[in-house]
Structures are given as structure tokens and as C-alpha cells.
Coordinates of C-alpha atoms in Angstrom, one line a residue:
M12 CA -55.8 29.7 48.8
N13 CA -58.5 29.0 46.3
T14 CA -57.3 28.9 42.6
P15 CA -59.8 30.3 40.4
P16 CA -61.1 28.0 37.7
L17 CA -59.7 28.3 34.0
A18 CA -62.1 29.4 31.4
S19 CA -61.6 26.2 29.6
G20 CA -60.0 22.7 29.5
P21 CA -59.8 19.4 27.9
E22 CA -63.4 18.7 28.5
G23 CA -64.8 22.2 27.9
P24 CA -65.6 25.2 30.2
P25 CA -67.8 23.8 32.9
S26 CA -66.9 26.7 35.2
L27 CA -67.9 29.4 32.7
R28 CA -71.8 29.1 33.0
P29 CA -72.2 30.7 36.6
L30 CA -69.8 33.4 35.7
L31 CA -71.8 34.2 32.5
D32 CA -75.0 34.3 34.7
T33 CA -73.2 36.8 36.9
V34 CA -72.1 39.0 34.0
L35 CA -75.6 39.1 32.5
E36 CA -77.2 40.0 35.8
A37 CA -74.5 42.8 36.4
L38 CA -75.0 44.2 32.9
G39 CA -78.7 44.5 33.4
E40 CA -78.3 46.1 36.8
G41 CA -75.9 48.6 35.4
A42 CA -78.1 49.5 32.6
R43 CA -81.1 50.0 34.9
A44 CA -79.0 52.2 37.1
R45 CA -77.9 54.2 34.1
G46 CA -81.4 54.7 32.9
G47 CA -80.5 56.3 29.5
P48 CA -78.0 56.3 26.7
L49 CA -75.2 57.9 28.8
P50 CA -74.5 58.0 32.7
A51 CA -75.6 61.4 34.1
G52 CA -73.4 63.9 35.9
G53 CA -70.6 64.3 33.4
P54 CA -66.9 63.1 33.7
G55 CA -66.5 63.9 37.4
A56 CA -69.5 62.0 38.5
V57 CA -68.6 59.0 36.5
A58 CA -65.0 58.9 37.6
S59 CA -66.2 59.1 41.3
R60 CA -68.5 56.1 40.8
V61 CA -65.8 54.1 39.0
R62 CA -63.2 55.0 41.9
D63 CA -65.7 53.9 44.6
A64 CA -66.6 50.7 42.8
L65 CA -62.8 49.7 42.1
G66 CA -61.3 50.6 45.5
D67 CA -57.8 49.2 45.9
V68 CA -56.6 47.9 42.5
L69 CA -54.4 45.2 43.8
P70 CA -55.6 44.2 47.3
D71 CA -53.7 41.7 49.5
E72 CA -56.8 39.5 49.5
G73 CA -59.0 39.1 46.5
D74 CA -62.8 39.6 46.4
P75 CA -64.7 37.0 44.5
D76 CA -67.6 39.4 43.9
S77 CA -65.4 41.7 41.9
L78 CA -66.7 40.5 38.6
R79 CA -70.2 41.6 39.5
H80 CA -69.1 44.8 41.0
L81 CA -66.8 45.9 38.1
V82 CA -69.1 44.8 35.3
R83 CA -72.0 46.6 36.9
A84 CA -69.9 49.9 37.4
L85 CA -68.8 49.5 33.8
A86 CA -72.3 49.0 32.5
E87 CA -73.8 51.9 34.5
G88 CA -71.0 54.3 33.3
A89 CA -71.2 53.1 29.8
A90 CA -72.4 54.9 26.6
D91 CA -75.1 52.4 25.2
P92 CA -74.9 52.1 21.5
A93 CA -78.1 50.1 21.4
D94 CA -80.0 53.1 22.8
P95 CA -81.6 55.1 19.9
L96 CA -80.6 58.3 21.4
C97 CA -76.8 57.3 21.4
A98 CA -75.9 58.5 17.9
A99 CA -72.9 60.7 18.1
H100 CA -70.3 58.5 16.5
L101 CA -69.5 55.5 14.3
H102 CA -70.3 53.4 17.3
C103 CA -72.5 50.4 16.5
P104 CA -74.6 48.1 18.7
P105 CA -73.0 44.7 18.2
L106 CA -75.0 41.7 17.0
A107 CA -75.7 39.2 19.7
V108 CA -74.4 36.4 17.6
A109 CA -71.1 38.3 17.0
A110 CA -70.7 39.1 20.8
A111 CA -71.2 35.3 21.5
A112 CA -68.5 34.4 19.0
D113 CA -66.1 36.8 20.6
L114 CA -66.6 35.1 24.0
A115 CA -65.7 31.9 22.3
V116 CA -62.5 33.4 21.1
S117 CA -61.7 34.8 24.6
V118 CA -62.2 31.2 26.1
L119 CA -60.1 29.4 23.4
N120 CA -57.5 32.3 23.5
P121 CA -55.8 31.5 20.1
S122 CA -52.9 33.7 19.1
M123 CA -52.6 34.5 15.4
D124 CA -48.8 34.6 15.2
S125 CA -48.1 31.0 14.5
W126 CA -50.2 28.0 13.3
D127 CA -49.6 25.8 16.2
Q128 CA -51.2 28.5 18.4
A129 CA -54.3 28.8 16.0
P130 CA -54.6 25.9 13.7
A131 CA -58.3 26.3 12.7
A132 CA -58.4 30.0 13.2
S133 CA -55.6 30.5 10.8
E134 CA -57.4 28.6 8.1
L135 CA -60.7 30.4 8.9
E136 CA -59.0 33.8 8.5
A137 CA -57.4 32.8 5.2
L138 CA -60.9 31.9 3.7
V139 CA -62.9 34.7 5.1
T140 CA -60.4 37.5 4.2
R141 CA -60.2 36.3 0.7
A142 CA -63.9 36.3 0.4
L143 CA -64.2 39.8 1.7
A144 CA -61.5 40.9 -0.7
N145 CA -63.4 39.4 -3.5
E146 CA -66.4 41.6 -2.4
V147 CA -64.4 44.7 -2.9
Y148 CA -62.8 43.6 -6.1
L149 CA -65.6 41.9 -7.9
D150 CA -65.1 42.0 -11.7
P151 CA -67.7 43.0 -12.9
P152 CA -68.9 44.8 -9.7
R153 CA -72.1 43.3 -8.3
G154 CA -75.1 45.4 -9.4
A155 CA -73.1 47.0 -12.2
G156 CA -76.3 48.0 -14.0
L157 CA -77.2 50.3 -11.0
H158 CA -74.2 52.4 -11.1
R159 CA -74.4 56.2 -11.1
Y160 CA -71.1 56.5 -13.1
A161 CA -70.3 54.8 -16.3
A162 CA -66.9 53.7 -15.1
P163 CA -64.7 52.5 -17.9
P164 CA -63.4 48.9 -18.2
R165 CA -60.7 48.1 -15.6
G166 CA -58.0 47.9 -18.3
A167 CA -58.8 51.5 -19.3
I168 CA -58.6 52.7 -15.8
N169 CA -55.3 51.5 -15.0
P170 CA -53.7 49.2 -17.7
H171 CA -50.2 49.1 -16.2
R172 CA -51.4 47.1 -13.1
P173 CA -50.8 43.5 -13.5
A174 CA -53.4 40.8 -12.8
A175 CA -53.1 39.6 -9.2
N176 CA -54.8 37.7 -6.3
N177 CA -56.9 39.7 -4.1
D178 CA -56.3 39.5 -0.4
A179 CA -57.1 41.1 2.9
L180 CA -55.5 41.6 6.3
V181 CA -57.4 41.8 9.6
T182 CA -56.6 45.0 11.6
T183 CA -57.8 46.8 14.7
G184 CA -59.8 49.3 12.6
G185 CA -59.4 52.1 10.2
T186 CA -56.4 53.7 11.8
E187 CA -54.4 50.6 11.5
S188 CA -55.6 49.7 8.0
N189 CA -54.7 53.3 6.7
Q190 CA -51.3 53.0 8.3
L191 CA -50.8 49.6 6.6
A192 CA -51.8 51.1 3.3
L193 CA -49.2 53.9 3.5
L194 CA -46.6 51.4 4.6
L195 CA -47.2 49.3 1.6
A196 CA -47.0 52.4 -0.7
R197 CA -43.7 53.4 0.8
E198 CA -42.2 50.1 0.4
I199 CA -43.5 49.6 -3.1
Q200 CA -43.1 53.2 -4.5
G201 CA -40.1 54.2 -2.4
P202 CA -39.4 56.5 0.5
D203 CA -40.1 59.7 -1.4
V204 CA -43.8 58.7 -2.1
R205 CA -46.0 61.7 -1.0
L206 CA -49.5 61.2 0.3
I207 CA -52.2 63.4 -1.5
C208 CA -55.5 63.5 0.1
G209 CA -58.5 66.0 0.9
A210 CA -59.0 67.9 4.0
N211 CA -62.0 65.7 4.5
A212 CA -59.7 62.6 5.0
H213 CA -59.4 60.9 8.3
H214 CA -56.7 62.2 10.6
S215 CA -55.1 58.8 10.7
L216 CA -53.9 59.3 7.2
P217 CA -51.5 62.3 7.6
R218 CA -50.7 60.9 11.0
A219 CA -49.5 57.8 9.4
A220 CA -47.4 59.7 6.9
W221 CA -45.8 61.3 9.9
L222 CA -45.1 58.1 11.7
L223 CA -43.7 56.3 8.7
G224 CA -41.2 59.2 8.0
M225 CA -42.8 60.0 4.7
P226 CA -42.8 63.5 3.1
A227 CA -45.3 66.1 4.4
P228 CA -48.6 65.2 2.8
V229 CA -50.3 67.5 0.3
I230 CA -53.7 68.4 1.9
I231 CA -56.2 69.4 -0.7
P232 CA -59.1 71.8 0.6
T233 CA -62.6 70.3 0.3
P234 CA -65.0 73.2 0.6
T235 CA -67.9 71.0 -0.7
G236 CA -67.0 68.1 1.6
T237 CA -65.5 66.0 -1.1
L238 CA -62.2 65.7 -3.0
D239 CA -62.5 67.8 -6.2
P240 CA -61.0 65.9 -9.3
T241 CA -59.9 69.2 -10.9
T242 CA -58.0 70.2 -7.8
L243 CA -56.5 66.8 -7.6
H244 CA -55.4 66.9 -11.1
T245 CA -53.5 70.2 -10.5
A246 CA -52.0 68.6 -7.3
L247 CA -50.8 65.5 -9.3
Q248 CA -49.4 67.6 -12.2
S249 CA -47.3 69.8 -9.9
G250 CA -45.3 67.0 -8.2
S251 CA -42.6 64.9 -9.6
A252 CA -42.3 62.3 -6.7
P253 CA -44.4 59.2 -6.6
A254 CA -47.8 59.8 -5.3
L255 CA -50.3 58.0 -3.2
V256 CA -53.8 59.4 -3.5
A257 CA -56.2 58.7 -0.6
A258 CA -59.8 59.0 -1.3
T259 CA -62.6 58.6 1.2
A260 CA -65.9 56.5 0.9
G261 CA -67.9 57.8 4.0
T262 CA -66.2 60.8 5.6
T263 CA -66.3 60.9 9.5
D264 CA -68.2 64.2 9.7
T265 CA -70.8 64.0 7.0
G266 CA -70.5 60.4 5.5
Q267 CA -70.0 61.9 2.1
I268 CA -68.1 59.7 -0.7
D269 CA -65.4 61.2 -3.0
P270 CA -66.0 60.7 -6.8
L271 CA -64.2 57.5 -7.0
P272 CA -64.4 56.8 -10.7
E273 CA -62.9 60.2 -11.6
I274 CA -60.1 59.9 -9.0
A275 CA -59.3 56.5 -10.3
H276 CA -58.9 57.9 -13.9
L277 CA -56.5 60.6 -12.6
C278 CA -54.5 58.0 -10.6
A279 CA -54.3 55.8 -13.9
E280 CA -53.2 59.0 -15.9
H281 CA -50.5 60.0 -13.5
H282 CA -49.4 56.5 -12.4
A283 CA -50.4 57.3 -8.9
R284 CA -51.2 54.6 -6.3
L285 CA -54.7 54.8 -5.0
H286 CA -56.0 54.0 -1.6
I287 CA -59.8 54.3 -0.6
D288 CA -60.7 54.8 3.1
A289 CA -64.0 52.9 3.1
A290 CA -64.0 52.5 7.0
Y291 CA -67.4 53.9 7.2
G292 CA -68.8 53.3 3.7
G293 CA -67.6 49.8 2.9
G294 CA -70.6 48.2 4.6
L295 CA -72.6 49.5 1.5
L296 CA -71.1 46.6 -0.5
F297 CA -73.6 44.3 1.2
S298 CA -76.7 46.3 0.0
T299 CA -77.9 45.9 -3.6
R300 CA -79.7 49.2 -3.1
H301 CA -76.6 51.4 -2.1
R302 CA -73.6 49.4 -3.3
D303 CA -73.5 51.6 -6.5
K304 CA -72.4 54.4 -4.4
L305 CA -69.1 52.6 -4.2
T306 CA -68.5 52.4 -8.0
G307 CA -64.9 52.6 -8.6
I308 CA -63.7 51.0 -5.3
D309 CA -62.5 48.0 -7.3
T310 CA -59.8 50.1 -8.9
A311 CA -58.0 50.8 -5.7
D312 CA -54.6 49.3 -4.8
T313 CA -55.8 49.2 -1.2
V314 CA -59.1 49.6 0.6
T315 CA -59.8 50.2 4.3
L316 CA -62.9 48.5 5.8
D317 CA -64.3 48.6 9.3
L318 CA -67.0 46.0 10.3
H319 CA -67.4 47.5 13.6
K320 CA -69.2 50.3 11.9
L321 CA -71.6 49.2 9.2
G322 CA -71.1 45.5 10.1
W323 CA -72.4 45.5 13.6
Q324 CA -69.3 43.8 15.1
P325 CA -67.8 44.2 18.6
V326 CA -64.6 46.3 18.4
A327 CA -62.3 45.5 16.7
A328 CA -63.1 44.3 13.2
G329 CA -61.1 46.2 10.6
L330 CA -59.6 45.0 7.4
L331 CA -57.3 46.2 4.7
A332 CA -58.2 44.8 1.2
V333 CA -55.4 44.6 -1.3
R334 CA -55.9 44.3 -4.9
N335 CA -52.5 42.8 -5.6
G336 CA -51.6 40.0 -3.1
N337 CA -48.1 40.2 -4.0
D338 CA -47.8 43.7 -2.3
L339 CA -48.0 42.0 1.0
T340 CA -44.6 40.5 0.5
A341 CA -43.4 43.8 1.9
L342 CA -44.6 42.8 5.3
H343 CA -42.7 39.6 5.5
Q344 CA -40.7 39.0 8.7
H345 CA -38.8 36.0 10.1
A346 CA -38.6 34.7 13.5
D347 CA -37.3 31.2 13.8
Y348 CA -39.5 30.2 16.7
L349 CA -42.7 31.3 14.8
N350 CA -42.0 30.8 11.1
A351 CA -38.8 28.6 10.7
D352 CA -38.0 28.0 6.9
D353 CA -38.2 24.2 7.2
D354 CA -41.6 24.5 8.9
T355 CA -42.8 26.8 6.3
E356 CA -41.4 24.4 3.6
A357 CA -43.1 21.5 5.3
G358 CA -46.5 23.3 4.9
L359 CA -47.0 25.1 8.2
P360 CA -48.7 28.4 7.4
D361 CA -46.5 31.7 7.8
L362 CA -48.7 34.1 9.8
L363 CA -46.1 36.9 10.6
G364 CA -46.6 38.6 7.3
R365 CA -50.4 39.0 7.9
S366 CA -50.1 41.8 10.4
L367 CA -47.8 44.4 12.0
R368 CA -48.8 42.8 15.3
T369 CA -47.4 39.6 16.7
T370 CA -49.8 38.3 19.2
R371 CA -53.4 39.0 18.0
R372 CA -57.0 37.7 18.6
P373 CA -58.7 35.9 15.8
D374 CA -61.2 38.6 15.3
I375 CA -62.2 36.8 12.2
L376 CA -64.6 34.3 14.0
K377 CA -67.2 36.9 14.9
I378 CA -67.1 38.2 11.3
A379 CA -67.4 34.7 9.9
V380 CA -70.3 34.0 12.3
T381 CA -72.0 36.9 11.2
L382 CA -71.6 36.4 7.5
K383 CA -72.9 33.0 7.7
T384 CA -75.8 33.6 10.1
L385 CA -77.2 36.8 8.3
G386 CA -76.0 36.2 4.7
R387 CA -75.8 38.9 2.2
T388 CA -79.6 39.5 2.3
G389 CA -79.5 40.0 6.1
L390 CA -76.6 42.3 6.3
G391 CA -77.9 44.3 3.3
A392 CA -81.2 44.8 5.1
L393 CA -79.5 46.2 8.1
V394 CA -77.6 48.7 5.8
D395 CA -80.7 49.7 4.1
Q396 CA -82.5 50.1 7.5
V397 CA -80.0 52.6 9.0
C398 CA -79.7 54.5 5.7
E399 CA -83.6 54.8 5.5
R400 CA -83.6 56.2 9.1
A401 CA -81.1 58.7 8.3
R402 CA -83.2 59.7 5.4
E403 CA -86.4 60.0 7.5
F404 CA -84.6 62.1 10.2
A405 CA -83.2 64.4 7.6
Q406 CA -86.7 64.9 6.3
L407 CA -88.0 65.6 9.8
V408 CA -85.2 68.3 10.1
H409 CA -86.1 69.8 6.8
D410 CA -89.8 70.0 7.5
H411 CA -89.3 71.6 11.0
P412 CA -89.2 75.4 11.0
G413 CA -87.0 75.4 14.1
F414 CA -84.0 73.5 12.6
E415 CA -81.6 73.7 9.6
L416 CA -80.5 70.6 7.7
H417 CA -76.8 70.7 6.3
E418 CA -77.7 68.4 3.3
P419 CA -79.4 65.1 2.6
P420 CA -77.4 62.1 3.8
T421 CA -75.2 60.1 1.7
I422 CA -75.0 57.1 4.1
S423 CA -76.4 57.4 7.7
T424 CA -75.0 60.6 9.0
V425 CA -77.1 63.8 9.4
L426 CA -75.9 67.2 10.3
F427 CA -78.5 69.7 11.7
R428 CA -78.6 72.7 14.0
P429 CA -81.3 74.9 15.7
A430 CA -82.2 77.7 13.3
N431 CA -80.6 81.1 14.1
A432 CA -78.5 79.6 17.0
T433 CA -74.9 80.6 17.5
D434 CA -72.0 78.0 17.3
D435 CA -71.6 78.5 21.0
A436 CA -75.3 77.8 21.7
V437 CA -75.0 74.5 19.5
A438 CA -72.0 73.4 21.5
A439 CA -73.9 74.1 24.7
V440 CA -76.9 72.1 23.6
R441 CA -74.8 68.9 22.9
R442 CA -72.9 69.3 26.3
K443 CA -76.1 69.8 28.2
L444 CA -77.5 66.6 26.8
L445 CA -74.3 64.6 27.4
T446 CA -74.0 65.8 31.0
D447 CA -77.6 64.9 31.7
G448 CA -77.3 61.6 30.1
R449 CA -80.3 62.2 27.9
A450 CA -78.8 61.9 24.3
V451 CA -75.3 61.4 22.8
L452 CA -74.9 63.6 19.7
G453 CA -71.8 64.4 17.9
R454 CA -70.5 67.7 16.5
A455 CA -68.9 68.6 13.2
R456 CA -67.8 71.7 11.4
A457 CA -69.1 72.2 7.8
A458 CA -69.6 75.3 5.8
D459 CA -67.7 77.3 8.5
R460 CA -70.4 76.5 11.0
L461 CA -70.9 74.1 13.9
W462 CA -73.5 71.4 13.5
L463 CA -75.0 68.6 15.7
K464 CA -74.2 65.3 14.1
V465 CA -76.4 62.2 14.3
T466 CA -74.8 58.9 13.0
L467 CA -77.6 56.2 12.7
L468 CA -76.2 52.7 13.1
N469 CA -78.9 51.2 15.2
P470 CA -81.2 49.3 12.7
T471 CA -84.0 49.0 15.5
T472 CA -84.4 52.8 15.7
R473 CA -88.0 53.8 15.0
P474 CA -89.3 56.9 13.5
A475 CA -90.8 57.8 16.9
D476 CA -87.2 57.6 18.4
L477 CA -86.2 60.2 15.8
A478 CA -88.9 62.6 16.5
G479 CA -88.4 62.2 20.3
L480 CA -84.7 63.2 19.7
L481 CA -85.5 66.3 17.6
Q482 CA -88.0 67.4 20.5
L483 CA -85.3 66.8 23.0
V484 CA -82.8 69.0 21.2
E485 CA -85.6 71.6 20.6
G486 CA -86.4 71.7 24.5
T487 CA -82.7 72.0 25.4
T488 CA -82.0 74.9 22.9
P489 CA -81.9 78.3 24.6
R490 CA -84.5 80.8 23.5

């Protein structure tokens, strides 16, 4: 029996290079076979091709060519986020440098549950998470002179909050970050704390309240797409239990941003805890042109960030920033084999309180490599490019008599629909493009109508690509 080589060893990974060549060749073969942003034929055809490529999942005798066959099948059947016509979701094309760093993590395979499994990674995570927390909680905020809102001084917004060390935890994404934010609120404010959020909030927030056994959340209607401060004030006045208000900076459907400074004022007035879900919009922090849209984010007790959206990281790359690092003591757990008291007292870092997970990858490496490689200017330029492409696409829609624009984009999401089309026709156009593998568009309901959704996260998208997408939709719309 031939034993497959390990990915690494005391002298490095000599066996990895030919496998990498195989993977790159198979990725190229699969992409050429796919021929577009999505595999053609719909779910049935894709499933059939995957079954054929996989065959017996656990054969008696192994096949040394399985890596090539399965990578090729996966690539042929993948949605390609690097294709300009793949624009349905908050699904970014990852930076090559971040993907390469992710490979290094897989080879070294550190586990972030004890220092002796990840000595360098644990220090890297501490340094990078603190730096990113400081980006959220800059005092004064970077580019303060550009702010749309005249936000009061921090002390006036919430004078009862003590000064604290900012911190951040690495998560798998917005859902885990939001769940952690609610868990911290429950542990700090008590089991009766009630979530108050808009109907525009991400579904993971009310789901986290259910999962954590919290009272049923108060869901405030958002007919304009954002949380109205007057309606929030009424909701805060009507309740006597402790409250956690969740605002959104970049809604999933439209990319809109709640009025954060006004919401922060109300939270201070009613002594409510504030969480801001900036899973989408948090990347605006890197842009001097767009950062002012997040004015007020530094007042939040907790902030969700997702760098596998406007950060161009391979999944997963989420964070939860915390204004008061002392809040994280609520997550402390003890396991003698991982964080024995005498080891901790001797100076070995305790990692168990850094996550709800035990075994976890050091996803911080790809983030650190990206921050160092591109810098603030490089990341800001990528953010500015996708926001500009969204503005250009919205203008194309606005100027075309055959289409209707929902509203100008706040970040990089545009809702549009063929003029005079029914909701059923809009849904059919999207499914036709998906089934044919020609374009990947999302769908969203706003103003009681169904819209096609374009989320532009590809900085290399060109104006010609946008015009071609509009022509494609026009040619698919029934007359």
C-alpha cells in the first residue's frame, strides 16, 4: 500500500508542488468547461455531473487521480464570483494573495484553541484583531471633517459607558458575529434583555434571539428600507425590560445604512445596548471617500464585520468588534488540558475565551497578509471602484426607458426591474438566466414589488460588462 505524502514536514512541503500544479490545471479545465458565470442546465444537470464525477464515495481501492477529477467537477459546477455577470449575492472574488495565505494555513494546520497548537498564529490574531477594532473605534473617527452628520462628542452620546480597551474576535461570518453580540448582551444585561431591530435587519439576529432563549424580539417595520428613529423611540419607551438595539450598516437587500448617530442618541437616552451589523458596510471603513457613511459606528457596544464581502477574503473572514474588551469575560471557559490555571499564570495565552468554537483555523493570516500587501490605500481603492461601478450601473438603468431603478445605491447594490413587468415575469427572467448559466442575479422585495438585484463586489468589472448585463436581461424579458 502506498501512503500518500503529508502536506508538510520538518523540512517543508516538498510533495505539495505537483499537487498544486494538478489543482491549477483542473481549475482551468473546469472553468473552460463551464464557460460562464454559472453551470448551465440547472440543479438537475449539475447534480448529475457531480454524481458521475464522484462515483463510489469510499471505494475499496483509492484513485490517485481523484484530486484532478473532483476539483475539475467542482470548478465546472461552480458559481464564479470573478465573472462580471456573477452579481447576485455578497459573494466576492477573493484576492490571490489572500487565497495563497489560506493555503499556507491549510498546510501548517494550526488550531486556535491552545497556544501550543498555534504559537505564532495566536500572537498574530491578537495584533490584527486589536488593529481592526481600533479602525472601528477610532477617536476621533478618521476623516471626521467629511461626516454627513454632526455627531455629538462620545461622552454626550453615552456618558455612562466606561473607558475600555477595544477588541475583536474572529468569527465565521456575520451570522456567528451577530449571535455572539446577542450572547454578550444577554450575559451583561440579563436573560430578560429584548432585541429591538428593524424588519430590514439580517435574519440571523432574530434567529440568534430564538437560539439563545431570549424574549421574542421587537421587529419594527421599515417601509423606507431603514430603521426610523421616531418609531424606535416609541418602541424603547414602551418597554421596561433591558433592550439591545440592532442597527444595520448595509442591508442585504438594498445596501442601505440605518441613521446610526440618531440611533446611538436614542440608545444613550434609554440606556439600551447598541449593536451594529456592518457585515456588508464595514468595508467602507477603508475608504476615505465613503467612510463618512458609517458615522456613529464607534458608539456601538459591538459591531459585526465581514471581510469576505468588502474585504475580498476567501470564506470565512468574519469579526465581532467590541468597544469594551471587558465584555468578553462572559465567554471565558476552562478546560485543564487547554488553559490550565498554572499555564495561564506562567504566561501561556488563554484562547478559549476568544470564540464559541474550540478547534478553529487561523483565518487571521489571510486578513493580515491582505492588510499588509494592499494597505489602507489599496483596500480603499477597491471599495471605491465597486461603489463607482454600482453608481454607473444605476445610471444606465435610470437612463434606459425599458427599465426601472429602485433608488441610487448606498454601497454597491442596485435593484432594478424591466418596466411594466409583473413580479412573476421578473422572477422568471432571473431563473432563466440562472438555468442557462448566463448571469447570476439576485432577487429582493422592496416597496411591495419584486426586483432584480445586482451586488457589485468585483473591482475588475468594466462599464462594458454592466451594459452587456443590462442587454442580457432585456433580451430575456418576455414581451
